[in-house]
Coordinates of C-alpha atoms and ligand atoms in Angstrom, one line a residue:
M100 CA 14.3 -12.9 -92.5
K101 CA 15.5 -10.2 -94.8
N102 CA 14.3 -11.6 -98.1
Y103 CA 10.7 -12.0 -96.8
K104 CA 10.5 -8.5 -95.5
N105 CA 11.2 -6.9 -98.8
A106 CA 9.4 -9.4 -101.0
S107 CA 6.3 -8.4 -103.0
K108 CA 4.7 -11.9 -102.7
H109 CA 5.2 -15.0 -100.7
I110 CA 4.7 -18.3 -102.5
A111 CA 4.4 -21.5 -100.6
V112 CA 5.7 -24.5 -102.7
L113 CA 4.3 -27.9 -101.6
A114 CA 6.2 -30.9 -102.7
F115 CA 5.3 -34.6 -103.2
P116 CA 8.4 -36.0 -101.4
F117 CA 8.6 -39.4 -103.3
G118 CA 10.5 -40.7 -106.3
T119 CA 11.8 -37.9 -108.6
H120 CA 9.0 -35.4 -107.9
A121 CA 10.6 -32.7 -105.6
T122 CA 13.5 -31.8 -107.9
P123 CA 11.5 -30.6 -110.9
L124 CA 9.4 -28.6 -108.5
L125 CA 12.5 -27.0 -107.0
N126 CA 13.9 -26.4 -110.5
I127 CA 10.8 -24.5 -111.7
T128 CA 10.8 -22.6 -108.4
R129 CA 14.5 -21.6 -109.1
R130 CA 13.5 -20.4 -112.5
L131 CA 10.6 -18.4 -111.1
S132 CA 12.8 -16.9 -108.5
E133 CA 15.4 -15.8 -111.1
A134 CA 12.8 -14.4 -113.4
A135 CA 10.8 -12.5 -110.6
P136 CA 13.3 -11.3 -108.0
S137 CA 10.6 -9.7 -105.9
L138 CA 9.0 -13.1 -105.1
V139 CA 10.0 -15.1 -102.1
F140 CA 9.4 -18.9 -101.9
S141 CA 9.0 -21.3 -98.9
F142 CA 9.6 -24.9 -100.1
L143 CA 7.8 -27.4 -98.0
S144 CA 8.7 -31.1 -98.1
T145 CA 9.7 -33.8 -95.7
E146 CA 13.0 -33.6 -93.9
Q147 CA 14.4 -36.6 -95.9
S148 CA 13.3 -35.1 -99.2
N149 CA 14.7 -31.6 -98.4
A150 CA 18.0 -33.2 -97.4
V151 CA 18.3 -34.5 -101.0
T152 CA 16.9 -31.5 -102.9
F153 CA 18.9 -29.0 -100.7
P154 CA 22.1 -31.0 -100.1
N155 CA 24.4 -29.9 -97.3
G156 CA 21.8 -27.4 -96.1
E157 CA 22.3 -25.5 -99.4
K158 CA 19.9 -22.5 -99.5
V159 CA 18.9 -21.2 -102.8
D160 CA 18.6 -17.4 -102.9
K161 CA 15.0 -16.5 -101.9
I162 CA 14.0 -20.1 -101.6
Q163 CA 13.8 -21.3 -98.0
P164 CA 13.3 -25.0 -97.3
F165 CA 10.8 -26.0 -94.5
N166 CA 10.2 -29.5 -93.2
V167 CA 6.8 -31.2 -93.0
W168 CA 6.3 -34.4 -90.9
D169 CA 6.5 -37.5 -93.1
G170 CA 3.4 -39.0 -91.3
L171 CA 5.3 -42.2 -90.3
P172 CA 4.3 -43.7 -86.9
E173 CA 7.0 -43.8 -84.2
G174 CA 9.2 -46.8 -84.7
F175 CA 8.1 -47.4 -88.3
R176 CA 10.3 -49.8 -90.1
F177 CA 10.3 -50.0 -93.9
K178 CA 9.3 -53.6 -94.8
G179 CA 9.7 -53.2 -98.5
D180 CA 6.2 -52.1 -99.6
P181 CA 6.8 -48.8 -101.4
H182 CA 3.1 -47.8 -101.0
E183 CA 3.3 -47.8 -97.2
P184 CA 5.2 -44.6 -96.6
V185 CA 3.2 -42.9 -99.3
E186 CA 0.0 -43.9 -97.7
Y187 CA 1.1 -42.7 -94.2
F188 CA 2.3 -39.4 -95.7
L189 CA -0.9 -38.7 -97.6
K190 CA -3.1 -39.5 -94.7
A191 CA -1.4 -36.9 -92.5
A192 CA -0.5 -34.5 -95.3
P193 CA -3.5 -32.1 -95.4
E194 CA -3.1 -31.3 -91.6
N195 CA 0.7 -31.4 -91.8
F196 CA 1.0 -28.9 -94.6
M197 CA -1.5 -26.6 -92.8
K198 CA 0.5 -26.8 -89.6
A199 CA 3.8 -26.3 -91.5
M200 CA 2.4 -23.2 -93.2
D201 CA 1.4 -21.7 -89.9
V202 CA 5.0 -22.2 -88.8
V203 CA 6.3 -20.6 -92.0
V204 CA 4.1 -17.5 -91.6
A205 CA 5.0 -17.2 -87.9
E206 CA 8.7 -17.5 -88.6
T207 CA 8.8 -15.3 -91.7
G208 CA 6.2 -12.8 -90.6
K209 CA 4.8 -12.8 -94.2
P210 CA 1.4 -14.2 -95.1
I211 CA 1.1 -16.6 -98.0
D212 CA 0.0 -15.1 -101.3
C213 CA -0.1 -18.2 -103.6
L214 CA 0.4 -22.0 -103.5
L215 CA 2.5 -23.7 -106.1
V216 CA 2.1 -27.4 -105.7
D217 CA 3.0 -30.8 -107.2
A218 CA -0.3 -31.7 -109.0
F219 CA -0.3 -35.0 -106.9
L220 CA -1.2 -33.0 -103.8
W221 CA -4.9 -32.6 -104.8
F222 CA -6.0 -31.7 -101.2
S223 CA -4.0 -28.5 -101.3
V224 CA -6.7 -26.9 -103.6
D225 CA -8.8 -26.8 -100.4
I226 CA -6.0 -25.2 -98.4
A227 CA -5.7 -22.5 -101.1
A228 CA -9.4 -21.9 -101.0
D229 CA -9.2 -21.5 -97.1
L230 CA -6.4 -19.1 -97.5
N231 CA -8.2 -17.4 -100.3
V232 CA -5.1 -17.5 -102.5
P233 CA -4.5 -18.9 -106.1
W234 CA -3.6 -22.6 -106.6
M235 CA -1.0 -23.4 -109.3
A236 CA 0.1 -26.9 -110.1
L237 CA 3.1 -28.5 -111.7
W238 CA 2.4 -31.6 -113.8
T239 CA 5.7 -33.5 -114.3
A240 CA 4.6 -36.1 -116.8
G241 CA 3.3 -35.8 -120.4
P242 CA 0.1 -34.1 -121.7
R243 CA -1.5 -37.3 -122.7
A244 CA -1.1 -38.8 -119.2
L245 CA -2.7 -35.7 -117.7
Y246 CA -5.6 -35.9 -120.3
V247 CA -6.5 -39.5 -119.3
H248 CA -6.6 -38.5 -115.6
V249 CA -8.8 -35.5 -116.1
D250 CA -11.1 -37.4 -118.4
T251 CA -11.4 -40.6 -116.2
S252 CA -15.2 -40.5 -115.8
F253 CA -15.7 -40.2 -119.6
I254 CA -13.3 -43.1 -120.2
R255 CA -15.1 -45.2 -117.5
Q256 CA -18.5 -44.5 -119.2
H257 CA -17.1 -45.9 -122.5
V258 CA -15.4 -48.9 -121.2
G259 CA -17.7 -51.7 -119.9
I260 CA -16.8 -54.7 -117.8
N261 CA -17.1 -56.9 -120.9
D262 CA -14.7 -54.9 -123.0
T263 CA -11.3 -56.3 -123.7
L264 CA -7.9 -54.7 -123.2
E265 CA -7.7 -54.4 -127.0
K266 CA -10.7 -52.0 -127.2
P267 CA -9.5 -48.9 -129.0
L268 CA -9.8 -45.5 -127.2
D269 CA -11.5 -44.1 -130.4
F270 CA -14.1 -42.3 -128.3
I271 CA -11.3 -39.7 -127.4
E272 CA -10.0 -37.4 -130.1
D273 CA -6.5 -38.4 -131.3
F274 CA -6.5 -41.5 -129.1
S275 CA -7.8 -44.0 -131.7
S276 CA -4.4 -45.8 -132.1
L277 CA -4.3 -46.5 -128.4
S278 CA -6.3 -49.1 -126.5
V279 CA -7.6 -49.8 -123.0
A280 CA -4.3 -51.8 -122.3
D281 CA -2.3 -48.6 -122.7
L282 CA -4.1 -46.7 -119.9
P283 CA -2.3 -46.2 -116.6
D284 CA -3.4 -48.4 -113.7
G285 CA -6.4 -47.2 -111.7
I286 CA -8.5 -45.7 -114.6
V287 CA -10.4 -48.8 -115.7
N288 CA -8.2 -51.6 -114.5
G289 CA -5.6 -52.3 -111.8
K290 CA -5.2 -51.3 -108.2
F291 CA -7.7 -48.5 -107.7
E292 CA -7.0 -48.3 -104.0
A293 CA -3.2 -47.9 -104.2
P294 CA -2.3 -44.5 -102.8
V295 CA -0.9 -42.9 -106.0
Q296 CA -3.9 -44.3 -108.1
A297 CA -6.3 -42.9 -105.5
L298 CA -4.7 -39.4 -105.7
L299 CA -4.6 -39.4 -109.5
D300 CA -8.3 -40.1 -109.4
K301 CA -8.9 -36.7 -107.8
L302 CA -7.2 -34.8 -110.6
E303 CA -10.4 -34.6 -112.6
Q304 CA -12.0 -32.6 -109.8
V305 CA -9.1 -30.4 -108.8
I306 CA -7.3 -29.5 -112.0
P307 CA -10.1 -27.3 -113.3
Q308 CA -9.7 -25.1 -110.2
A309 CA -6.0 -24.3 -111.0
T310 CA -5.2 -20.7 -111.8
A311 CA -2.4 -22.1 -113.9
I312 CA -0.9 -25.5 -114.7
A313 CA 2.8 -25.7 -115.6
A314 CA 3.7 -28.8 -117.6
N315 CA 7.0 -30.3 -118.3
S316 CA 6.7 -30.5 -122.1
Y317 CA 6.9 -28.5 -125.3
E318 CA 4.0 -26.9 -127.1
Y319 CA 4.4 -28.7 -130.4
L320 CA 4.6 -32.2 -128.9
D321 CA 1.3 -33.9 -128.9
N322 CA -0.2 -30.6 -130.1
Q323 CA -3.8 -31.8 -130.5
V324 CA -3.9 -33.1 -126.9
V325 CA -2.2 -30.0 -125.7
N326 CA -4.9 -27.9 -127.4
M327 CA -7.7 -30.0 -125.8
L328 CA -6.1 -29.3 -122.4
K329 CA -5.8 -25.6 -123.2
S330 CA -9.4 -25.4 -124.2
R331 CA -10.5 -27.0 -120.9
F332 CA -8.3 -25.3 -118.4
R333 CA -7.2 -21.8 -117.6
N334 CA -3.5 -21.3 -118.4
F335 CA -2.3 -24.8 -119.3
L336 CA 1.4 -23.8 -119.9
N337 CA 4.1 -26.1 -121.3
V338 CA 7.2 -24.6 -119.9
G339 CA 9.8 -27.1 -121.1
E340 CA 12.7 -28.5 -119.1
T341 CA 12.0 -28.7 -115.4
H342 CA 13.7 -32.0 -114.5
R343 CA 15.8 -33.3 -111.6
K344 CA 19.5 -34.4 -112.0
K345 CA 20.3 -35.8 -108.5
L346 CA 19.7 -39.4 -107.4
P347 CA 17.6 -40.0 -104.3
E348 CA 19.5 -40.5 -101.0
G349 CA 20.8 -44.0 -100.4
F350 CA 20.0 -45.0 -104.1
L351 CA 23.5 -46.0 -104.9
E352 CA 23.8 -48.2 -101.8
R353 CA 20.4 -49.8 -102.3
T354 CA 21.1 -50.7 -105.9
S355 CA 24.8 -51.7 -105.7
L356 CA 24.2 -55.4 -106.1
K357 CA 21.7 -55.0 -108.9
G358 CA 23.5 -52.6 -111.3
K359 CA 26.3 -50.2 -111.9
I360 CA 25.8 -46.4 -111.6
V361 CA 28.6 -44.3 -112.9
P362 CA 28.9 -40.5 -112.7
W363 CA 30.2 -40.3 -116.2
A364 CA 26.9 -41.4 -117.9
P365 CA 24.6 -38.4 -117.8
Q366 CA 21.7 -39.7 -119.8
Q367 CA 20.8 -36.4 -121.5
K368 CA 24.4 -35.9 -122.7
V369 CA 24.8 -39.5 -123.9
L370 CA 21.6 -39.2 -125.9
Q371 CA 23.0 -36.1 -127.6
H372 CA 26.1 -38.0 -128.9
E373 CA 26.0 -38.7 -132.6
A374 CA 27.1 -42.3 -132.2
V375 CA 23.9 -43.3 -130.3
G376 CA 21.5 -45.1 -132.7
V377 CA 18.7 -46.1 -130.3
F378 CA 17.7 -45.6 -126.6
V379 CA 16.4 -48.6 -124.6
T380 CA 14.2 -47.1 -121.9
H381 CA 11.4 -47.7 -119.3
G382 CA 9.5 -44.8 -120.9
G383 CA 9.6 -42.2 -118.1
W384 CA 8.4 -38.9 -119.4
N385 CA 11.8 -37.2 -118.9
S386 CA 13.5 -40.0 -120.8
V387 CA 11.1 -39.6 -123.7
L388 CA 11.8 -35.8 -123.8
E389 CA 15.6 -36.3 -123.6
S390 CA 15.5 -38.9 -126.4
I391 CA 13.6 -36.4 -128.6
T392 CA 16.1 -33.7 -127.9
G393 CA 18.8 -36.2 -128.8
G394 CA 17.0 -37.2 -132.0
V395 CA 17.3 -40.9 -131.0
P396 CA 14.5 -43.4 -131.6
M397 CA 13.4 -45.5 -128.6
I398 CA 12.8 -49.1 -127.6
F399 CA 10.5 -49.4 -124.6
R400 CA 10.2 -51.8 -121.6
P401 CA 7.6 -49.9 -119.5
F402 CA 6.9 -50.9 -115.9
F403 CA 4.1 -48.8 -114.4
G404 CA 2.1 -45.6 -114.4
D405 CA 2.2 -43.5 -117.5
Q406 CA 5.1 -45.5 -119.1
G407 CA 2.8 -47.8 -121.1
L408 CA 0.9 -44.8 -122.4
N409 CA 4.2 -43.1 -123.4
T410 CA 5.3 -46.3 -125.1
K411 CA 2.2 -46.6 -127.3
T412 CA 2.1 -42.9 -128.0
V413 CA 5.7 -42.9 -129.3
E414 CA 5.1 -46.1 -131.2
A415 CA 1.7 -45.7 -132.7
V416 CA 1.0 -41.9 -132.7
W417 CA 4.3 -40.3 -133.3
G418 CA 6.1 -43.2 -135.0
F419 CA 9.6 -42.9 -133.6
G420 CA 10.0 -45.9 -131.3
L421 CA 8.9 -49.4 -130.5
G422 CA 7.6 -51.4 -127.5
L423 CA 9.4 -54.7 -127.0
E424 CA 7.3 -57.6 -128.5
G425 CA 5.6 -59.3 -125.5
G426 CA 6.6 -56.3 -123.3
M427 CA 9.6 -58.2 -121.9
F428 CA 13.4 -58.3 -122.5
T429 CA 13.7 -61.6 -124.4
K430 CA 16.6 -62.1 -126.8
E431 CA 14.2 -62.5 -129.8
A432 CA 12.2 -59.4 -128.9
T433 CA 15.3 -57.2 -128.3
V434 CA 17.1 -58.3 -131.5
K435 CA 14.0 -57.8 -133.5
A436 CA 13.4 -54.3 -132.2
L437 CA 17.1 -53.4 -132.7
K438 CA 17.0 -54.6 -136.3
V439 CA 13.9 -52.5 -137.1
I440 CA 15.4 -49.4 -135.7
L441 CA 19.0 -49.7 -136.7
S442 CA 18.8 -51.4 -140.1
S443 CA 15.4 -51.0 -141.8
D444 CA 13.6 -48.4 -143.8
E445 CA 11.1 -48.2 -141.0
G446 CA 14.0 -47.2 -138.6
K447 CA 15.2 -44.6 -141.1
K448 CA 11.7 -43.1 -141.2
M449 CA 11.7 -43.0 -137.3
R450 CA 15.0 -41.1 -137.3
E451 CA 13.5 -38.6 -139.8
K452 CA 10.4 -38.1 -137.7
I453 CA 12.2 -37.7 -134.5
A454 CA 14.6 -35.2 -136.1
V455 CA 11.6 -33.0 -137.0
Q456 CA 10.4 -33.2 -133.4
K457 CA 13.9 -32.4 -132.1
E458 CA 13.9 -29.2 -134.1
L459 CA 10.5 -28.2 -132.7
A460 CA 11.7 -28.9 -129.2
F461 CA 14.7 -26.7 -129.6
K462 CA 12.6 -24.0 -131.2
A463 CA 10.3 -23.9 -128.1
V464 CA 13.2 -22.8 -125.9
E465 CA 14.7 -20.2 -128.2
P466 CA 14.1 -16.5 -127.3
N467 CA 10.4 -15.9 -128.0
G468 CA 9.8 -19.7 -128.3
S469 CA 6.6 -21.2 -126.9
S470 CA 8.2 -22.5 -123.7
V471 CA 9.9 -19.2 -123.0
E472 CA 6.7 -17.2 -123.7
N473 CA 4.6 -19.7 -121.6
F474 CA 7.1 -19.3 -118.7
K475 CA 6.9 -15.5 -118.9
K476 CA 3.1 -15.9 -118.7
L477 CA 3.4 -18.1 -115.6
V478 CA 5.7 -15.5 -113.9
E479 CA 3.2 -12.7 -114.8
I480 CA 0.2 -14.7 -113.4
M481 CA 2.1 -15.5 -110.2
S482 CA 3.4 -11.9 -109.7
S483 CA 0.0 -10.4 -110.3
S484 CA -2.1 -12.9 -108.4
Ligands
UPG527 O1 21.8 -43.2 -116.0 C1 20.9 -42.3 -115.9 C2 19.5 -42.6 -115.8 C3 18.6 -41.6 -115.7 N1 19.1 -40.3 -115.6 C4 18.1 -39.2 -115.5 O2 17.0 -39.6 -114.7 C5 15.8 -39.0 -115.2 C6 14.7 -40.1 -115.2 O3 13.5 -39.5 -115.4 P1 12.2 -40.3 -116.1 O4 12.6 -40.8 -117.4 O5 11.0 -39.4 -116.1 O6 12.0 -41.6 -115.2 P2 11.5 -41.7 -113.7 O7 12.5 -41.0 -112.8 O8 11.2 -43.1 -113.5 O9 10.1 -40.8 -113.7 C7 9.0 -40.9 -112.9 O10 8.3 -39.6 -113.1 C8 8.0 -39.4 -114.5 C9 7.5 -38.0 -114.6 O11 6.3 -37.8 -113.8 C10 7.1 -40.5 -115.0 O12 6.8 -40.3 -116.4 C11 7.7 -41.9 -114.8 O13 6.7 -42.9 -115.2 C12 8.0 -42.0 -113.3 O14 8.7 -43.3 -113.1 C13 16.1 -38.5 -116.6 O15 16.1 -37.1 -116.6 C14 17.5 -39.0 -116.9 O16 18.3 -38.1 -117.7 C15 20.4 -40.0 -115.7 O17 20.8 -38.8 -115.8 N2 21.3 -41.0 -115.9

């Protein structure tokens, strides 16, 4: 393999092959590859995930996809529980990734110099230690979500079994407007044993070992929390836009009876249109960022994970959005939220606040902006590690 022979460093990129995770990892890998042409990347994910992220066998220059086994037993049939394939994958993943990396090294003839991983793959920190190479992680959600996962023990110490969901998180700096109810599942409540919750629980131990953490956000957004993360970890780097624009394989077929997906509604572009007055969203981190860069206040109907935390942060800390009253789409709750945002003084203030944040977000990606400078630093660390 020509590219490998001439490369200065070989980076193994380890993907979490579920949901929207592999695409932002590939996007940041592409940016790194463009910025540092002497690096070569082996991108390891399951066959199914690689088929989506590298459609039609597309090879990206100096990024070579490799398949790892999905861990599913022979004859496995999906019965509708989304946790099941994740559980199988994670059980087999440490050994699978090791085996796959042996294949990568044998096929390319180039030893691995660094691991770049989805932060969900906590066990890969041990693989990096075994290989004696740096471990770098991509965090695809917001800084506040990372903060609660790396401070889980501290939060558990402060929330007793008799505390209510309304207990304020005032024992964490800049979290006093949030309460226990806004925490993601698995921190003090919910299904601790579910596979994703169990892996998030490991972040507290592994994140401090990262040589660098690349995060999909902007430096000025949630600045106080970003500064707390920076003071705790080496090279916590907000590198801006890293998201995915492709839908998972089979998504259109699976959802055809539930909704309509059209190719002419790219969310980011729609949110940039001056006619859009409000964005009704589930509160995924990318949607929050895209609403900010569109300057559009949000109405939230969160479902799981970090979405409740994002909702309350936008509503109570940043002040440019609202959660639906009762947390559900009822006629009353929806009309009330629309009225506040579209035709009240409070809504006007929200638009003013989000306009300020929009400007800061664009500033971050200007030449010499913070995301650009942070990305340069990431390239430098990777190239010299
Ligand atoms: O009609 C649509 C709908 C969505 N999108 C795009 O799809 C992405 C959706 O991303 P996000 O808002 O982050 O939602 P999820 O895909 O649900 O994100 C998962 O991953 C996020 C980052 O880790 C978490 O914050 C979420 O809770 C988790 O559900 C965005 O870039 C949208 O622009 C479109 O282009 N068109």
